mmCIF file of C-alpha atoms in Angstrom:
data_model
loop_
_atom_site.group_PDB
_atom_site.id
_atom_site.type_symbol
_atom_site.label_atom_id
_atom_site.label_comp_id
_atom_site.label_asym_id
_atom_site.label_seq_id
_atom_site.Cartn_x
_atom_site.Cartn_y
_atom_site.Cartn_z
ATOM 1 C CA UNK A 1 116.124 -20.675 93.782
ATOM 2 C CA UNK A 2 116.719 -18.265 96.292
ATOM 3 C CA UNK A 3 114.067 -15.628 96.591
ATOM 4 C CA UNK A 4 114.695 -11.988 98.004
ATOM 5 C CA UNK A 5 111.774 -10.011 99.351
ATOM 6 C CA UNK A 6 112.253 -6.004 97.493
ATOM 7 C CA UNK A 7 109.638 -3.589 99.350
ATOM 8 C CA UNK A 8 108.837 -0.936 97.156
ATOM 9 C CA UNK A 9 107.929 2.558 98.773
ATOM 10 C CA UNK A 10 105.795 4.881 97.674
ATOM 11 C CA UNK A 11 107.002 8.139 96.977
ATOM 12 C CA UNK A 12 106.608 11.203 99.043
ATOM 13 C CA UNK A 13 103.710 12.975 97.654
ATOM 14 C CA UNK A 14 104.363 17.117 97.897
ATOM 15 C CA UNK A 15 101.951 19.589 96.001
ATOM 16 C CA UNK A 16 102.636 23.250 94.791
ATOM 17 C CA UNK A 17 100.862 25.579 92.673
ATOM 18 C CA UNK A 18 100.912 25.468 89.276
ATOM 19 C CA UNK A 19 100.921 29.549 89.101
ATOM 20 C CA UNK A 20 101.770 32.072 91.807
ATOM 21 C CA UNK A 21 101.511 35.795 90.911
ATOM 22 C CA UNK A 22 102.553 38.217 93.558
ATOM 23 C CA UNK A 23 103.327 42.347 93.185
ATOM 24 C CA UNK A 24 107.077 43.371 93.413
ATOM 25 C CA UNK A 25 107.654 43.953 96.776
ATOM 26 C CA UNK A 26 105.167 41.266 98.800
ATOM 27 C CA UNK A 27 107.227 38.389 99.731
ATOM 28 C CA UNK A 28 105.497 34.660 98.751
ATOM 29 C CA UNK A 29 104.855 32.133 101.266
ATOM 30 C CA UNK A 30 105.776 28.690 100.021
ATOM 31 C CA UNK A 31 104.187 25.480 101.504
ATOM 32 C CA UNK A 32 104.681 21.566 100.913
ATOM 33 C CA UNK A 33 101.396 19.329 101.541
ATOM 34 C CA UNK A 34 102.906 16.105 102.607
ATOM 35 C CA UNK A 35 103.118 13.881 105.313
ATOM 36 C CA UNK A 36 106.773 11.743 106.601
ATOM 37 C CA UNK A 37 109.111 14.405 104.606
ATOM 38 C CA UNK A 38 112.304 15.196 105.206
ATOM 39 C CA UNK A 39 115.484 16.937 103.685
ATOM 40 C CA UNK A 40 113.192 19.824 102.316
ATOM 41 C CA UNK A 41 115.326 22.029 99.884
ATOM 42 C CA UNK A 42 113.993 24.797 97.932
ATOM 43 C CA UNK A 43 115.472 26.494 95.047
ATOM 44 C CA UNK A 44 113.961 29.745 94.416
ATOM 45 C CA UNK A 45 116.423 30.262 91.092
ATOM 46 C CA UNK A 46 116.585 34.195 91.666
ATOM 47 C CA UNK A 47 120.695 33.681 92.893
ATOM 48 C CA UNK A 48 119.633 33.407 96.673
ATOM 49 C CA UNK A 49 120.603 30.579 98.652
ATOM 50 C CA UNK A 50 118.271 27.510 98.759
ATOM 51 C CA UNK A 51 115.913 27.077 102.080
ATOM 52 C CA UNK A 52 115.726 23.905 103.736
ATOM 53 C CA UNK A 53 112.052 25.320 105.578
ATOM 54 C CA UNK A 54 109.193 23.150 105.074
ATOM 55 C CA UNK A 55 107.433 26.695 104.337
ATOM 56 C CA UNK A 56 109.442 29.797 104.014
ATOM 57 C CA UNK A 57 108.810 33.116 103.195
ATOM 58 C CA UNK A 58 110.676 34.507 100.639
ATOM 59 C CA UNK A 59 111.135 38.226 98.696
ATOM 60 C CA UNK A 60 112.239 37.970 95.163
ATOM 61 C CA UNK A 61 114.904 40.774 94.491
ATOM 62 C CA UNK A 62 112.393 42.322 91.436
ATOM 63 C CA UNK A 63 109.816 41.837 88.695
ATOM 64 C CA UNK A 64 110.192 38.491 87.064
ATOM 65 C CA UNK A 65 109.167 34.789 86.052
ATOM 66 C CA UNK A 66 110.956 32.742 88.833
ATOM 67 C CA UNK A 67 110.620 28.535 88.505
ATOM 68 C CA UNK A 68 111.758 27.443 91.632
ATOM 69 C CA UNK A 69 111.487 24.215 92.793
ATOM 70 C CA UNK A 70 111.567 22.209 95.946
ATOM 71 C CA UNK A 71 113.331 18.721 96.751
ATOM 72 C CA UNK A 72 111.973 16.319 99.677
ATOM 73 C CA UNK A 73 112.886 12.795 100.888
ATOM 74 C CA UNK A 74 110.425 10.407 102.590
ATOM 75 C CA UNK A 75 111.259 10.237 106.549
ATOM 76 C CA UNK A 76 111.319 6.292 106.510
ATOM 77 C CA UNK A 77 112.604 5.296 103.119
ATOM 78 C CA UNK A 78 114.317 8.415 101.845
ATOM 79 C CA UNK A 79 113.120 8.303 98.668
ATOM 80 C CA UNK A 80 112.602 11.138 97.050
ATOM 81 C CA UNK A 81 110.356 13.655 95.113
ATOM 82 C CA UNK A 82 110.714 17.184 93.585
ATOM 83 C CA UNK A 83 108.383 19.903 91.839
ATOM 84 C CA UNK A 84 107.826 22.991 90.734
ATOM 85 C CA UNK A 85 105.889 26.162 90.417
ATOM 86 C CA UNK A 86 106.576 29.415 88.319
ATOM 87 C CA UNK A 87 106.057 32.929 89.940
ATOM 88 C CA UNK A 88 105.451 35.700 88.471
ATOM 89 C CA UNK A 89 106.669 38.574 90.067
ATOM 90 C CA UNK A 90 104.756 42.221 88.446
ATOM 91 C CA UNK A 91 106.064 45.578 89.079
ATOM 92 C CA UNK A 92 104.230 47.918 91.123
ATOM 93 C CA UNK A 93 102.328 50.283 89.358
ATOM 94 C CA UNK A 94 103.039 54.228 90.383
ATOM 95 C CA UNK A 95 100.310 56.503 90.713
ATOM 96 C CA UNK A 96 101.103 60.143 90.508
ATOM 97 C CA UNK A 97 99.408 63.268 89.323
ATOM 98 C CA UNK A 98 99.126 67.076 89.849
ATOM 99 C CA UNK A 99 96.225 69.146 90.098
ATOM 100 C CA UNK A 100 95.914 73.026 89.225
ATOM 101 C CA UNK A 101 96.106 74.310 92.873
ATOM 102 C CA UNK A 102 95.458 72.830 96.224
ATOM 103 C CA UNK A 103 93.511 75.865 97.430
ATOM 104 C CA UNK A 104 90.602 77.928 95.335
ATOM 105 C CA UNK A 105 87.628 80.279 95.658
ATOM 106 C CA UNK A 106 84.103 78.136 94.976
ATOM 107 C CA UNK A 107 83.191 77.616 92.550
ATOM 108 C CA UNK A 108 85.692 76.083 90.933
ATOM 109 C CA UNK A 109 86.734 73.874 88.240
ATOM 110 C CA UNK A 110 90.032 72.138 89.311
ATOM 111 C CA UNK A 111 92.262 70.199 86.561
ATOM 112 C CA UNK A 112 93.380 67.119 87.623
ATOM 113 C CA UNK A 113 96.524 65.499 85.343
ATOM 114 C CA UNK A 114 97.892 62.286 85.585
ATOM 115 C CA UNK A 115 101.591 62.026 84.918
ATOM 116 C CA UNK A 116 102.527 58.449 84.680
ATOM 117 C CA UNK A 117 100.651 56.279 82.610
ATOM 118 C CA UNK A 118 102.022 52.773 81.766
ATOM 119 C CA UNK A 119 99.018 49.863 80.349
ATOM 120 C CA UNK A 120 97.195 50.655 84.006
ATOM 121 C CA UNK A 121 93.587 50.354 85.414
ATOM 122 C CA UNK A 122 93.090 53.834 86.991
ATOM 123 C CA UNK A 123 90.178 54.378 89.509
ATOM 124 C CA UNK A 124 89.696 58.676 90.553
ATOM 125 C CA UNK A 125 88.103 59.113 93.767
ATOM 126 C CA UNK A 126 86.589 62.247 95.120
ATOM 127 C CA UNK A 127 85.962 62.492 98.988
ATOM 128 C CA UNK A 128 86.107 58.850 98.519
ATOM 129 C CA UNK A 129 83.464 58.954 95.895
ATOM 130 C CA UNK A 130 83.951 58.203 92.543
ATOM 131 C CA UNK A 131 84.811 60.220 89.663
ATOM 132 C CA UNK A 132 86.480 58.919 87.305
ATOM 133 C CA UNK A 133 88.256 55.743 85.747
ATOM 134 C CA UNK A 134 90.236 57.167 82.752
ATOM 135 C CA UNK A 135 93.608 57.822 82.593
ATOM 136 C CA UNK A 136 92.556 61.205 82.190
ATOM 137 C CA UNK A 137 89.680 62.331 84.295
ATOM 138 C CA UNK A 138 87.480 65.522 83.734
ATOM 139 C CA UNK A 139 87.912 68.480 85.396
ATOM 140 C CA UNK A 140 86.089 68.271 88.875
ATOM 141 C CA UNK A 141 83.560 71.283 89.703
ATOM 142 C CA UNK A 142 83.765 72.049 93.832
ATOM 143 C CA UNK A 143 81.018 74.242 95.362
ATOM 144 C CA UNK A 144 81.585 73.310 98.750
ATOM 145 C CA UNK A 145 83.244 74.603 101.385
ATOM 146 C CA UNK A 146 86.110 72.570 103.211
ATOM 147 C CA UNK A 147 88.816 70.021 102.779
ATOM 148 C CA UNK A 148 88.328 67.385 99.784
ATOM 149 C CA UNK A 149 90.578 64.256 99.328
ATOM 150 C CA UNK A 150 91.199 63.133 95.317
ATOM 151 C CA UNK A 151 92.605 59.487 95.434
ATOM 152 C CA UNK A 152 94.062 58.071 91.901
ATOM 153 C CA UNK A 153 94.387 54.193 92.474
ATOM 154 C CA UNK A 154 96.737 52.455 89.797
ATOM 155 C CA UNK A 155 96.409 48.731 89.334
ATOM 156 C CA UNK A 156 98.119 46.493 87.109
ATOM 157 C CA UNK A 157 94.894 44.218 85.123
ATOM 158 C CA UNK A 158 93.854 41.240 86.473
ATOM 159 C CA UNK A 159 96.612 41.568 89.437
ATOM 160 C CA UNK A 160 95.947 43.096 92.869
ATOM 161 C CA UNK A 161 99.172 45.059 91.900
ATOM 162 C CA UNK A 162 98.096 48.625 93.056
ATOM 163 C CA UNK A 163 99.488 52.170 94.163
ATOM 164 C CA UNK A 164 97.455 54.531 95.594
ATOM 165 C CA UNK A 165 98.312 58.308 96.111
ATOM 166 C CA UNK A 166 96.167 60.917 97.294
ATOM 167 C CA UNK A 167 96.044 64.833 97.514
ATOM 168 C CA UNK A 168 94.173 67.018 99.777
ATOM 169 C CA UNK A 169 92.979 70.092 98.294
ATOM 170 C CA UNK A 170 90.702 73.531 100.221
ATOM 171 C CA UNK A 171 87.724 75.139 98.804
ATOM 172 C CA UNK A 172 87.165 78.774 100.263
ATOM 173 C CA UNK A 173 83.915 80.106 100.436
ATOM 174 C CA UNK A 174 83.371 83.483 97.960
ATOM 175 C CA UNK A 175 82.139 85.943 100.029
ATOM 176 C CA UNK A 176 79.330 87.778 98.831
ATOM 177 C CA UNK A 177 79.745 91.684 98.153
ATOM 178 C CA UNK A 178 76.363 94.151 98.639
ATOM 179 C CA UNK A 179 75.862 97.378 99.689
ATOM 180 C CA UNK A 180 73.531 100.366 99.610
ATOM 181 C CA UNK A 181 74.562 104.128 99.015
ATOM 182 C CA UNK A 182 72.896 106.682 100.901
ATOM 183 C CA UNK A 183 71.521 109.612 97.638
ATOM 184 C CA UNK A 184 74.206 111.885 96.609
ATOM 185 C CA UNK A 185 73.684 115.184 96.071
ATOM 186 C CA UNK A 186 74.803 116.013 92.804
ATOM 187 C CA UNK A 187 75.123 119.514 92.759
ATOM 188 C CA UNK A 188 77.449 119.656 95.195
ATOM 189 C CA UNK A 189 80.957 120.054 94.160
ATOM 190 C CA UNK A 190 81.668 117.899 97.266
ATOM 191 C CA UNK A 191 79.799 115.437 98.448
ATOM 192 C CA UNK A 192 79.255 112.627 101.138
ATOM 193 C CA UNK A 193 79.742 108.946 100.408
ATOM 194 C CA UNK A 194 77.859 107.391 103.089
ATOM 195 C CA UNK A 195 77.250 103.427 102.627
ATOM 196 C CA UNK A 196 75.682 100.797 104.590
ATOM 197 C CA UNK A 197 78.050 97.453 104.003
ATOM 198 C CA UNK A 198 75.547 94.017 103.606
ATOM 199 C CA UNK A 199 78.236 91.700 102.548
ATOM 200 C CA UNK A 200 79.330 88.484 103.888
ATOM 201 C CA UNK A 201 80.470 88.479 107.639
ATOM 202 C CA UNK A 202 83.948 87.717 108.185
ATOM 203 C CA UNK A 203 85.552 89.486 105.620
ATOM 204 C CA UNK A 204 87.362 92.867 104.860
ATOM 205 C CA UNK A 205 85.974 95.447 102.709
ATOM 206 C CA UNK A 206 87.716 97.516 100.614
ATOM 207 C CA UNK A 207 86.704 100.704 98.772
ATOM 208 C CA UNK A 208 87.339 102.544 95.103
ATOM 209 C CA UNK A 209 86.048 105.503 93.117
ATOM 210 C CA UNK A 210 86.926 105.174 90.217
ATOM 211 C CA UNK A 211 89.242 102.328 90.859
ATOM 212 C CA UNK A 212 91.142 104.782 93.341
ATOM 213 C CA UNK A 213 91.700 103.765 96.919
ATOM 214 C CA UNK A 214 89.002 106.076 98.807
ATOM 215 C CA UNK A 215 88.895 103.662 102.479
ATOM 216 C CA UNK A 216 89.116 100.345 104.407
ATOM 217 C CA UNK A 217 86.459 100.706 106.978
ATOM 218 C CA UNK A 218 83.653 98.296 106.584
ATOM 219 C CA UNK A 219 80.943 100.947 106.216
ATOM 220 C CA UNK A 220 82.203 104.005 103.971
ATOM 221 C CA UNK A 221 81.497 107.511 105.153
ATOM 222 C CA UNK A 222 83.998 109.766 103.013
ATOM 223 C CA UNK A 223 83.873 113.359 101.279
ATOM 224 C CA UNK A 224 84.798 113.013 97.495
ATOM 225 C CA UNK A 225 85.499 115.996 95.064
ATOM 226 C CA UNK A 226 85.341 115.018 91.561
ATOM 227 C CA UNK A 227 84.709 116.326 88.053
ATOM 228 C CA UNK A 228 81.414 116.171 86.211
ATOM 229 C CA UNK A 229 79.704 112.978 84.940
ATOM 230 C CA UNK A 230 79.364 109.712 86.342
ATOM 231 C CA UNK A 231 81.344 107.803 88.986
ATOM 232 C CA UNK A 232 81.239 104.137 89.634
ATOM 233 C CA UNK A 233 81.818 102.924 93.232
ATOM 234 C CA UNK A 234 82.729 99.656 94.149
ATOM 235 C CA UNK A 235 83.586 97.387 97.072
ATOM 236 C CA UNK A 236 86.039 94.890 97.358
ATOM 237 C CA UNK A 237 85.528 91.945 99.787
ATOM 238 C CA UNK A 238 87.958 89.311 101.416
ATOM 239 C CA UNK A 239 87.476 86.222 102.993
ATOM 240 C CA UNK A 240 90.484 84.598 105.734
ATOM 241 C CA UNK A 241 90.492 82.415 103.081
ATOM 242 C CA UNK A 242 91.757 85.213 100.180
ATOM 243 C CA UNK A 243 88.461 84.708 98.107
ATOM 244 C CA UNK A 244 86.763 87.974 97.151
ATOM 245 C CA UNK A 245 83.343 89.661 95.888
ATOM 246 C CA UNK A 246 82.753 92.233 94.317
ATOM 247 C CA UNK A 247 79.850 95.183 93.948
ATOM 248 C CA UNK A 248 79.877 98.314 92.720
ATOM 249 C CA UNK A 249 77.130 101.515 91.935
ATOM 250 C CA UNK A 250 77.144 104.806 90.041
ATOM 251 C CA UNK A 251 76.711 108.031 91.420
ATOM 252 C CA UNK A 252 76.358 111.471 89.460
ATOM 253 C CA UNK A 253 77.844 114.795 89.537
ATOM 254 C CA UNK A 254 76.481 117.172 87.760
ATOM 255 C CA UNK A 255 78.075 120.192 86.231
ATOM 256 C CA UNK A 256 77.430 123.527 88.155
ATOM 257 C CA UNK A 257 76.664 127.069 87.071
ATOM 258 C CA UNK A 258 79.649 129.677 87.845
ATOM 259 C CA UNK A 259 77.891 132.726 89.138
ATOM 260 C CA UNK A 260 79.835 135.673 88.843
ATOM 261 C CA UNK A 261 78.645 139.512 87.774
ATOM 262 C CA UNK A 262 80.202 143.345 88.595
ATOM 263 C CA UNK A 263 78.921 146.825 87.548
ATOM 264 C CA UNK A 264 79.778 150.148 86.270
ATOM 265 C CA UNK A 265 82.139 152.317 88.002
ATOM 266 C CA UNK A 266 79.081 154.706 88.690
ATOM 267 C CA UNK A 267 77.254 153.841 91.741
ATOM 268 C CA UNK A 268 74.938 157.230 93.101
ATOM 269 C CA UNK A 269 72.269 157.871 94.402
ATOM 270 C CA UNK A 270 68.306 157.555 92.667
ATOM 271 C CA UNK A 271 70.365 156.055 89.593
ATOM 272 C CA UNK A 272 70.047 152.788 88.259
ATOM 273 C CA UNK A 273 73.026 150.430 88.455
ATOM 274 C CA UNK A 274 74.356 149.284 84.894
ATOM 275 C CA UNK A 275 74.770 145.810 86.159
ATOM 276 C CA UNK A 276 77.196 143.360 84.059
ATOM 277 C CA UNK A 277 76.676 139.214 84.131
ATOM 278 C CA UNK A 278 79.905 137.265 83.687
ATOM 279 C CA UNK A 279 78.135 133.884 84.746
ATOM 280 C CA UNK A 280 78.242 130.811 82.994
ATOM 281 C CA UNK A 281 75.980 128.090 82.461
ATOM 282 C CA UNK A 282 73.115 129.684 83.847
ATOM 283 C CA UNK A 283 69.783 129.671 82.742
ATOM 284 C CA UNK A 284 67.326 131.201 85.380
ATOM 285 C CA UNK A 285 68.456 134.497 87.285
ATOM 286 C CA UNK A 286 66.902 135.813 90.868
ATOM 287 C CA UNK A 287 68.459 138.910 91.727
ATOM 288 C CA UNK A 288 67.965 140.464 95.324
ATOM 289 C CA UNK A 289 68.634 143.644 96.943
ATOM 290 C CA UNK A 290 66.802 145.987 98.940
ATOM 291 C CA UNK A 291 64.392 146.968 96.681
ATOM 292 C CA UNK A 292 62.985 144.165 95.022
ATOM 293 C CA UNK A 293 63.756 140.850 92.648
ATOM 294 C CA UNK A 294 64.549 140.643 89.179
ATOM 295 C CA UNK A 295 64.984 137.743 87.102
ATOM 296 C CA UNK A 296 66.774 139.714 83.962
ATOM 297 C CA UNK A 297 70.066 138.504 83.345
ATOM 298 C CA UNK A 298 71.316 142.066 83.438
ATOM 299 C CA UNK A 299 68.221 143.946 85.313
ATOM 300 C CA UNK A 300 68.219 147.759 84.592
ATOM 301 C CA UNK A 301 66.286 148.366 87.772
ATOM 302 C CA UNK A 302 68.682 148.260 90.820
ATOM 303 C CA UNK A 303 68.907 151.775 92.756
ATOM 304 C CA UNK A 304 69.446 153.040 95.877
ATOM 305 C CA UNK A 305 67.694 156.136 96.940
ATOM 306 C CA UNK A 306 70.266 156.370 99.826
ATOM 307 C CA UNK A 307 74.137 156.234 100.464
ATOM 308 C CA UNK A 308 75.133 153.465 102.187
ATOM 309 C CA UNK A 309 76.502 150.096 101.522
ATOM 310 C CA UNK A 310 73.871 147.275 100.338
ATOM 311 C CA UNK A 311 74.137 143.937 99.224
ATOM 312 C CA UNK A 312 73.605 142.127 96.023
ATOM 313 C CA UNK A 313 72.951 138.515 95.385
ATOM 314 C CA UNK A 314 72.670 136.695 92.351
ATOM 315 C CA UNK A 315 71.375 133.358 92.576
ATOM 316 C CA UNK A 316 71.795 131.584 89.303
ATOM 317 C CA UNK A 317 70.218 127.854 88.325
ATOM 318 C CA UNK A 318 71.802 125.734 85.543
ATOM 319 C CA UNK A 319 69.670 123.611 83.605
ATOM 320 C CA UNK A 320 69.889 119.978 85.600
ATOM 321 C CA UNK A 321 68.673 122.403 87.895
ATOM 322 C CA UNK A 322 71.992 123.537 89.896
ATOM 323 C CA UNK A 323 72.610 126.314 91.979
ATOM 324 C CA UNK A 324 75.219 128.663 92.492
ATOM 325 C CA UNK A 325 74.853 132.239 94.529
ATOM 326 C CA UNK A 326 76.969 135.239 94.610
ATOM 327 C CA UNK A 327 76.619 138.210 96.933
ATOM 328 C CA UNK A 328 78.921 141.081 96.633
ATOM 329 C CA UNK A 329 78.523 144.658 98.367
ATOM 330 C CA UNK A 330 78.024 147.308 96.533
ATOM 331 C CA UNK A 331 78.907 151.760 97.722
ATOM 332 C CA UNK A 332 76.299 154.035 97.209
ATOM 333 C CA UNK A 333 77.616 157.608 96.885
ATOM 334 C CA UNK A 334 75.394 160.784 96.806
ATOM 335 C CA UNK A 335 73.781 162.390 93.522
ATOM 336 C CA UNK A 336 73.985 166.256 94.263
ATOM 337 C CA UNK A 337 70.541 167.993 93.648
ATOM 338 C CA UNK A 338 70.091 171.653 92.575
ATOM 339 C CA UNK A 339 67.624 173.278 94.007
ATOM 340 C CA UNK A 340 67.915 177.009 93.240
ATOM 341 C CA UNK A 341 69.974 178.539 90.652
ATOM 342 C CA UNK A 342 70.605 182.493 90.750
ATOM 343 C CA UNK A 343 71.201 184.045 87.926
ATOM 344 C CA UNK A 344 71.307 188.113 87.605
ATOM 345 C CA UNK A 345 73.103 190.750 86.035
ATOM 346 C CA UNK A 346 75.549 192.906 87.582
ATOM 347 C CA UNK A 347 74.534 196.316 87.830
ATOM 348 C CA UNK A 348 76.457 199.068 85.757
ATOM 349 C CA UNK A 349 77.657 196.344 83.552
ATOM 350 C CA UNK A 350 75.425 194.605 81.145
ATOM 351 C CA UNK A 351 77.903 192.604 79.497
ATOM 352 C CA UNK A 352 78.206 190.721 83.178
ATOM 353 C CA UNK A 353 75.996 187.750 85.184
ATOM 354 C CA UNK A 354 76.259 187.182 88.744
ATOM 355 C CA UNK A 355 75.682 183.229 88.646
ATOM 356 C CA UNK A 356 74.900 181.565 92.058
ATOM 357 C CA UNK A 357 73.825 177.816 93.039
ATOM 358 C CA UNK A 358 72.495 176.143 96.488
ATOM 359 C CA UNK A 359 75.016 173.192 95.951
ATOM 360 C CA UNK A 360 76.202 171.013 98.744
ATOM 361 C CA UNK A 361 79.480 172.691 100.388
ATOM 362 C CA UNK A 362 81.630 169.224 99.294
ATOM 363 C CA UNK A 363 80.320 169.663 95.646
ATOM 364 C CA UNK A 364 82.986 170.630 92.816
ATOM 365 C CA UNK A 365 80.423 173.327 90.683
ATOM 366 C CA UNK A 366 81.036 174.028 87.353
ATOM 367 C CA UNK A 367 79.466 176.280 84.977
ATOM 368 C CA UNK A 368 79.710 173.897 81.649
ATOM 369 C CA UNK A 369 79.541 177.721 79.654
ATOM 370 C CA UNK A 370 82.572 179.250 77.233
ATOM 371 C CA UNK A 371 85.113 179.139 79.498
ATOM 372 C CA UNK A 372 84.277 176.861 82.216
ATOM 373 C CA UNK A 373 83.543 178.912 85.217
ATOM 374 C CA UNK A 374 84.102 176.902 88.609
ATOM 375 C CA UNK A 375 82.245 178.078 91.784
ATOM 376 C CA UNK A 376 78.898 178.416 93.252
ATOM 377 C CA UNK A 377 79.036 182.463 93.386
ATOM 378 C CA UNK A 378 81.089 183.231 90.161
ATOM 379 C CA UNK A 379 80.589 186.251 87.828
ATOM 380 C CA UNK A 380 80.240 185.451 84.517
ATOM 381 C CA UNK A 381 81.271 187.845 81.490
ATOM 382 C CA UNK A 382 79.143 187.272 78.465
ATOM 383 C CA UNK A 383 79.457 190.203 76.679
ATOM 384 C CA UNK A 384 78.811 192.987 75.211
ATOM 385 C CA UNK A 385 75.629 190.880 73.232
ATOM 386 C CA UNK A 386 74.080 191.157 76.584
ATOM 387 C CA UNK A 387 73.550 194.753 76.120
ATOM 388 C CA UNK A 388 71.711 194.110 72.837
ATOM 389 C CA UNK A 389 67.847 192.804 74.580
ATOM 390 C CA UNK A 390 66.153 190.698 73.478
ATOM 391 C CA UNK A 391 69.298 188.126 73.846
ATOM 392 C CA UNK A 392 69.233 184.170 75.259
ATOM 393 C CA UNK A 393 72.382 182.842 76.730
ATOM 394 C CA UNK A 394 72.711 179.224 77.455
ATOM 395 C CA UNK A 395 74.292 178.111 80.649
ATOM 396 C CA UNK A 396 74.924 174.263 81.743
ATOM 397 C CA UNK A 397 75.443 173.753 85.461
ATOM 398 C CA UNK A 398 76.879 170.858 86.738
ATOM 399 C CA UNK A 399 77.976 169.781 90.267
ATOM 400 C CA UNK A 400 80.029 166.769 91.046
ATOM 401 C CA UNK A 401 81.231 165.778 94.403
ATOM 402 C CA UNK A 402 84.839 163.289 94.854
ATOM 403 C CA UNK A 403 82.530 159.829 93.855
ATOM 404 C CA UNK A 404 81.887 162.068 90.453
ATOM 405 C CA UNK A 405 78.588 161.579 91.046
ATOM 406 C CA UNK A 406 76.642 164.556 88.849
#
């Protein structure tokens, strides 16, 4: 009987995980758990060369499922052993979104639009605080100044595979516009617009009247001529960030009366002037001259006793209380007087009359009988009827200086 001693060596002990899940782009650290091992060979099943390292770090070429096998030998007995592990490489999700603007004036409602949706979980953060977990988040209302960071994190469910992107937006404070307008004289044809600007500081000012630019100074001080009616004075203040604030107020320009008058050509001493009113929109009249006032539209009491140049003023008031005035100078000429009239007969001729008057020497004297006789000392042939007494002869005397006063 022959006996042979056979030594049965235990297989080397190795242990791998049943499943490894990683994200695309993340290397996998492999490890063989065992002692006294030799001849370690890793096959990654992705077309890459095998590795004889005990704990290789391997990067798979892309998403997919890979069965990785490791073969080992016991260092003493050279007994082989093998094991495998399934590696699932998941694709990395893409986080990407847009906003409707990156700079805005407060308050502002900002729209967020997710441009990639691929069955992943989403987390939206605003200034590192949760905003939404929906693929399409609600709009975000900003009311505080400064930069704000919006972050989107896209994660595959039950994996650490994630992508993060962020956009920084800036909220600019909207300036407050406010001002006061010094009271405007509504009855003036040209008014002075003077303001006190109490708007937010660190902003510029632009002024408009009825949408027409009238100034760029912080406080407005300018003259304005416009048509009767309501007008809008508007202020636009602009901050350094381009945000604007608006304020406006109304001012009124009233319709103005128009005073105009004249008189008839005859302007003689001791005779009332024939005044002619040509004013418009006047309801109350005040005439002023050297002699007294009158409130009649066309007064009949304006007269002067001596020659000269005299001012006549008309002040007209409209129904809205606005006033216009006009002063004109009138030249007054002498009205000649007839103090003495001499009518005598002519000796030796009963049909003749001697007519004389002491009219001023610069006057023209006309005896308005038929025919008319001119001159201050004339003989008038009344005819033989004067010889038959009693008889009545009517003689009219007119004295006219060069200004036609009689």
